[in-house]
């Protein structure tokens, strides 16, 4: 294949589309699938049972599909599935899943993973997610669509981050984050809504007003956080507010970051 540099090591069994490009000194393991227009820049390791979607570009020294950093992992079969048109920058690591977490680490489409970030076993990453430099996403996390995670932040295992939320830089997130939430500070305080992101996506003024009113009710209403969310669900007509209500009332057993 003319698109594979002669210094690259392609192990027997690897499936590489004729339009994919494999740069110098890359290693592609025997159970790897590279779809159309995938590009490995140079010195990239893609191993394990890993499927890399169409148009994804992986930059130098990334290690994709290695075994989990989990002492409970005993070599069981597991996978890493990466969607389309992702940009995976230098020194990024993404691990396959574990038997205890469902066996699959899943990456959506059109995401940007900046240099040095880590996506751990059994994480599920949505579409159009931006993970900034040196972020660590722990095992079993769920990061929904359009989330931005600021640099040097850490996401605790099993945490869910709702659609459209933004996490400030140097933040440790230990509890679930509501959709469109704004979280910042060393221990991850819920400080408001991601209004900038909502406006950039063209969300109607009426929906933004409804979201702001909903946030105030969640912050200052009577009863528990879940009680307030359930009352909000009975009153709202906004589809955006309904996303928050459904997120909070889902039975996951996890705790939420609540407004200060």
Short mmCIF file of C-alpha atoms in Angstrom, two decimals:
data_model
loop_
_atom_site.label_atom_id
_atom_site.label_comp_id
_atom_site.label_asym_id
_atom_site.label_seq_id
_atom_site.Cartn_x
_atom_site.Cartn_y
_atom_site.Cartn_z
CA UNK A 1 0.00 0.00 0.00
CA UNK A 2 1.57 3.29 -1.12
CA UNK A 3 -0.02 5.20 1.78
CA UNK A 4 1.93 3.20 4.37
CA UNK A 5 5.43 4.44 5.18
CA UNK A 6 8.07 1.70 4.83
CA UNK A 7 9.20 2.19 8.44
CA UNK A 8 5.71 1.48 9.84
CA UNK A 9 5.01 -1.92 11.41
CA UNK A 10 1.67 -3.41 10.34
CA UNK A 11 0.95 -6.68 12.11
CA UNK A 12 -0.77 -9.50 10.26
CA UNK A 13 -4.55 -9.26 10.52
CA UNK A 14 -4.81 -5.47 10.63
CA UNK A 15 -7.49 -4.08 8.30
CA UNK A 16 -6.44 -0.82 6.64
CA UNK A 17 -8.58 0.93 4.05
CA UNK A 18 -6.64 1.77 0.86
CA UNK A 19 -7.27 5.50 1.45
CA UNK A 20 -5.89 5.45 5.01
CA UNK A 21 -2.40 6.83 5.64
CA UNK A 22 0.11 5.38 8.09
CA UNK A 23 3.14 7.58 8.70
CA UNK A 24 6.71 6.74 9.70
CA UNK A 25 7.46 4.55 12.72
CA UNK A 26 3.82 3.77 13.50
CA UNK A 27 2.69 0.41 14.93
CA UNK A 28 -0.70 -1.02 13.96
CA UNK A 29 -1.77 -4.16 15.83
CA UNK A 30 -3.38 -7.30 14.38
CA UNK A 31 -6.94 -6.54 15.57
CA UNK A 32 -7.03 -2.90 14.43
CA UNK A 33 -9.39 -1.55 11.78
CA UNK A 34 -8.54 1.78 10.09
CA UNK A 35 -11.42 3.07 7.97
CA UNK A 36 -11.35 5.37 4.95
CA UNK A 37 -9.19 8.49 5.14
CA UNK A 38 -7.83 7.74 8.61
CA UNK A 39 -4.37 9.22 9.07
CA UNK A 40 -1.68 8.23 11.57
CA UNK A 41 0.89 11.02 11.48
CA UNK A 42 4.03 9.36 12.88
CA UNK A 43 5.17 7.31 15.90
CA UNK A 44 1.54 6.37 16.64
CA UNK A 45 0.66 3.09 18.36
CA UNK A 46 -2.79 1.68 17.62
CA UNK A 47 -3.26 -1.70 19.23
CA UNK A 48 -5.90 -3.91 20.85
CA UNK A 49 -9.31 -4.55 19.32
CA UNK A 50 -9.61 -0.99 18.05
CA UNK A 51 -11.83 0.43 15.33
CA UNK A 52 -10.90 3.92 14.05
CA UNK A 53 -13.64 5.69 12.12
CA UNK A 54 -13.51 7.46 8.78
CA UNK A 55 -11.49 10.66 8.54
CA UNK A 56 -10.00 10.49 12.04
CA UNK A 57 -6.46 11.88 12.35
CA UNK A 58 -4.10 10.70 15.11
CA UNK A 59 -0.96 12.72 15.81
CA UNK A 60 2.54 11.72 16.92
CA UNK A 61 3.17 9.59 20.01
CA UNK A 62 -0.48 8.87 20.76
CA UNK A 63 -1.13 5.38 22.17
CA UNK A 64 -4.58 4.13 21.25
CA UNK A 65 -6.22 0.86 22.31
CA UNK A 66 -3.82 -0.35 24.99
CA UNK A 67 -5.08 -2.40 27.94
CA UNK A 68 -6.85 -0.56 30.77
CA UNK A 69 -5.01 0.97 33.72
CA UNK A 70 -7.13 -1.19 36.02
CA UNK A 71 -5.69 -3.90 38.25
CA UNK A 72 -8.95 -5.87 37.93
CA UNK A 73 -8.32 -6.33 34.20
CA UNK A 74 -7.27 -9.93 33.56
CA UNK A 75 -6.84 -9.89 29.80
CA UNK A 76 -10.49 -10.40 28.88
CA UNK A 77 -11.66 -9.45 25.40
CA UNK A 78 -12.55 -5.76 25.13
CA UNK A 79 -12.72 -3.01 22.53
CA UNK A 80 -12.14 0.64 21.70
CA UNK A 81 -14.46 2.14 19.09
CA UNK A 82 -13.59 5.59 17.73
CA UNK A 83 -16.06 7.46 15.52
CA UNK A 84 -15.59 9.65 12.47
CA UNK A 85 -13.56 12.82 11.89
CA UNK A 86 -11.92 12.98 15.30
CA UNK A 87 -8.68 14.85 15.94
CA UNK A 88 -6.49 13.02 18.45
CA UNK A 89 -3.43 15.08 19.24
CA UNK A 90 0.08 14.29 20.50
CA UNK A 91 0.57 11.93 23.47
CA UNK A 92 -3.14 11.16 23.90
CA UNK A 93 -3.94 7.78 25.44
CA UNK A 94 -7.22 5.87 25.03
CA UNK A 95 -7.75 2.44 26.60
CA UNK A 96 -10.00 -0.47 25.73
CA UNK A 97 -12.86 -1.48 28.02
CA UNK A 98 -13.15 -4.03 30.80
CA UNK A 99 -15.52 -6.90 31.44
CA UNK A 100 -16.92 -5.12 34.49
CA UNK A 101 -17.73 -1.99 32.49
CA UNK A 102 -19.34 -3.56 29.44
CA UNK A 103 -16.15 -4.23 27.50
CA UNK A 104 -16.19 -1.16 25.23
CA UNK A 105 -14.72 2.32 25.36
CA UNK A 106 -16.72 4.45 22.92
CA UNK A 107 -15.73 7.72 21.21
CA UNK A 108 -18.26 9.65 19.10
CA UNK A 109 -17.78 11.79 16.01
CA UNK A 110 -16.11 15.17 15.39
CA UNK A 111 -14.31 15.38 18.74
CA UNK A 112 -11.02 17.11 19.54
CA UNK A 113 -8.68 15.50 22.06
CA UNK A 114 -5.82 17.91 22.72
CA UNK A 115 -2.27 16.93 23.65
CA UNK A 116 -1.67 14.68 26.60
CA UNK A 117 -5.25 13.88 27.60
CA UNK A 118 -6.33 10.42 28.77
CA UNK A 119 -9.58 8.54 28.12
CA UNK A 120 -9.86 5.55 30.44
CA UNK A 121 -11.58 2.18 30.12
CA UNK A 122 -15.34 1.94 29.50
CA UNK A 123 -15.77 5.69 29.07
CA UNK A 124 -18.45 6.83 26.63
CA UNK A 125 -17.70 10.11 24.85
CA UNK A 126 -20.40 11.77 22.73
CA UNK A 127 -20.15 13.87 19.58
CA UNK A 128 -18.37 17.23 19.17
CA UNK A 129 -16.68 16.94 22.57
CA UNK A 130 -13.54 18.99 23.22
CA UNK A 131 -11.08 17.60 25.76
CA UNK A 132 -8.31 20.14 26.37
CA UNK A 133 -4.64 19.48 27.14
CA UNK A 134 -3.73 17.10 29.98
CA UNK A 135 -7.31 16.26 31.00
CA UNK A 136 -7.85 12.86 32.66
CA UNK A 137 -11.22 11.19 32.11
CA UNK A 138 -11.47 8.20 34.45
CA UNK A 139 -13.12 4.85 33.84
CA UNK A 140 -16.86 4.41 33.27
CA UNK A 141 -17.52 8.13 32.70
CA UNK A 142 -20.22 9.33 30.32
CA UNK A 143 -19.51 12.61 28.52
CA UNK A 144 -22.51 13.69 26.45
CA UNK A 145 -22.55 15.71 23.20
CA UNK A 146 -21.03 19.20 22.89
CA UNK A 147 -19.18 19.15 26.23
CA UNK A 148 -15.96 21.14 26.70
CA UNK A 149 -13.50 20.06 29.42
CA UNK A 150 -10.86 22.66 30.28
CA UNK A 151 -7.15 21.91 30.51
CA UNK A 152 -5.59 20.04 33.45
CA UNK A 153 -9.00 18.95 34.74
CA UNK A 154 -9.88 15.53 36.15
CA UNK A 155 -13.18 13.67 35.80
CA UNK A 156 -13.78 11.09 38.54
CA UNK A 157 -14.79 7.55 37.61
CA UNK A 158 -18.51 6.92 36.95
CA UNK A 159 -19.27 10.66 36.58
CA UNK A 160 -21.79 11.79 33.94
CA UNK A 161 -21.43 15.18 32.28
CA UNK A 162 -24.60 16.31 30.55
CA UNK A 163 -24.97 17.66 27.03
CA UNK A 164 -23.54 21.11 26.37
CA UNK A 165 -21.85 21.50 29.77
CA UNK A 166 -18.50 23.26 30.17
CA UNK A 167 -15.84 22.42 32.76
CA UNK A 168 -13.34 25.15 33.59
CA UNK A 169 -9.60 24.58 33.62
CA UNK A 170 -7.87 22.91 36.59
CA UNK A 171 -11.13 21.51 37.96
CA UNK A 172 -11.73 18.19 39.71
CA UNK A 173 -15.24 16.91 38.96
CA UNK A 174 -16.43 14.26 41.43
CA UNK A 175 -20.21 14.35 40.87
CA UNK A 176 -22.56 14.43 37.88
CA UNK A 177 -22.97 17.70 35.96
CA UNK A 178 -26.36 18.77 34.60
CA UNK A 179 -26.76 19.48 30.87
CA UNK A 180 -25.61 23.00 29.93
CA UNK A 181 -23.99 23.44 33.36
CA UNK A 182 -20.95 25.61 34.03
CA UNK A 183 -18.51 24.01 36.49
CA UNK A 184 -15.31 25.61 37.74
CA UNK A 185 -13.05 25.81 40.77
CA UNK A 186 -10.60 23.33 42.24
CA UNK A 187 -13.35 21.01 43.51
CA UNK A 188 -15.86 21.61 40.77
CA UNK A 189 -18.60 24.00 41.89
CA UNK A 190 -21.71 24.34 39.72
CA UNK A 191 -21.63 28.09 39.07
CA UNK A 192 -24.31 28.56 36.44
CA UNK A 193 -25.08 27.71 32.83
CA UNK A 194 -22.90 27.54 29.73
CA UNK A 195 -24.60 30.61 28.25
CA UNK A 196 -21.81 31.30 25.77
CA UNK A 197 -22.11 27.80 24.36
CA UNK A 198 -25.89 28.04 24.13
CA UNK A 199 -25.70 31.32 22.23
CA UNK A 200 -23.03 29.99 19.88
CA UNK A 201 -25.31 27.08 18.98
CA UNK A 202 -28.14 29.48 18.18
CA UNK A 203 -30.46 28.42 21.00
CA UNK A 204 -33.53 30.67 21.03
CA UNK A 205 -33.73 33.46 23.57
CA UNK A 206 -36.91 31.97 25.03
CA UNK A 207 -35.19 28.67 25.74
CA UNK A 208 -32.22 30.43 27.33
CA UNK A 209 -34.59 32.39 29.55
CA UNK A 210 -36.33 29.14 30.52
CA UNK A 211 -33.00 27.52 31.32
CA UNK A 212 -31.95 30.43 33.52
CA UNK A 213 -35.25 30.27 35.42
CA UNK A 214 -34.86 26.51 35.79
CA UNK A 215 -31.37 26.91 37.19
CA UNK A 216 -32.64 29.38 39.79
CA UNK A 217 -35.37 26.97 40.82
CA UNK A 218 -32.87 24.13 41.14
CA UNK A 219 -30.57 26.38 43.17
CA UNK A 220 -33.09 27.97 45.54
CA UNK A 221 -36.29 25.91 45.56
CA UNK A 222 -37.58 23.83 48.45
CA UNK A 223 -36.84 20.14 48.96
CA UNK A 224 -34.01 18.01 47.66
CA UNK A 225 -32.29 18.61 44.34
CA UNK A 226 -34.23 15.69 42.80
CA UNK A 227 -37.51 16.99 44.26
CA UNK A 228 -36.93 20.39 42.67
CA UNK A 229 -36.11 18.76 39.33
CA UNK A 230 -39.32 16.72 39.41
CA UNK A 231 -41.41 19.81 40.12
CA UNK A 232 -39.62 21.60 37.32
CA UNK A 233 -40.51 18.77 34.96
CA UNK A 234 -44.19 19.21 35.78
CA UNK A 235 -44.06 22.92 34.93
CA UNK A 236 -41.71 23.34 31.97
CA UNK A 237 -42.54 23.43 28.28
CA UNK A 238 -38.91 23.87 27.17
CA UNK A 239 -37.22 20.88 25.55
CA UNK A 240 -33.87 22.13 26.89
CA UNK A 241 -35.14 22.25 30.46
CA UNK A 242 -36.67 18.81 29.96
CA UNK A 243 -33.18 17.49 29.13
CA UNK A 244 -31.97 18.67 32.53
CA UNK A 245 -34.98 17.15 34.28
CA UNK A 246 -34.53 13.79 32.56
CA UNK A 247 -30.81 13.82 33.35
CA UNK A 248 -31.35 14.53 37.05
CA UNK A 249 -34.22 12.09 37.54
CA UNK A 250 -32.47 9.17 35.81
CA UNK A 251 -31.84 6.37 38.29
CA UNK A 252 -28.03 6.10 38.30
CA UNK A 253 -27.24 6.09 42.01
CA UNK A 254 -24.79 8.95 41.51
CA UNK A 255 -24.79 12.34 43.23
CA UNK A 256 -24.97 15.71 41.45
CA UNK A 257 -23.05 18.90 41.69
CA UNK A 258 -25.63 21.36 43.00
CA UNK A 259 -25.63 25.17 42.66
CA UNK A 260 -23.81 27.09 45.36
#
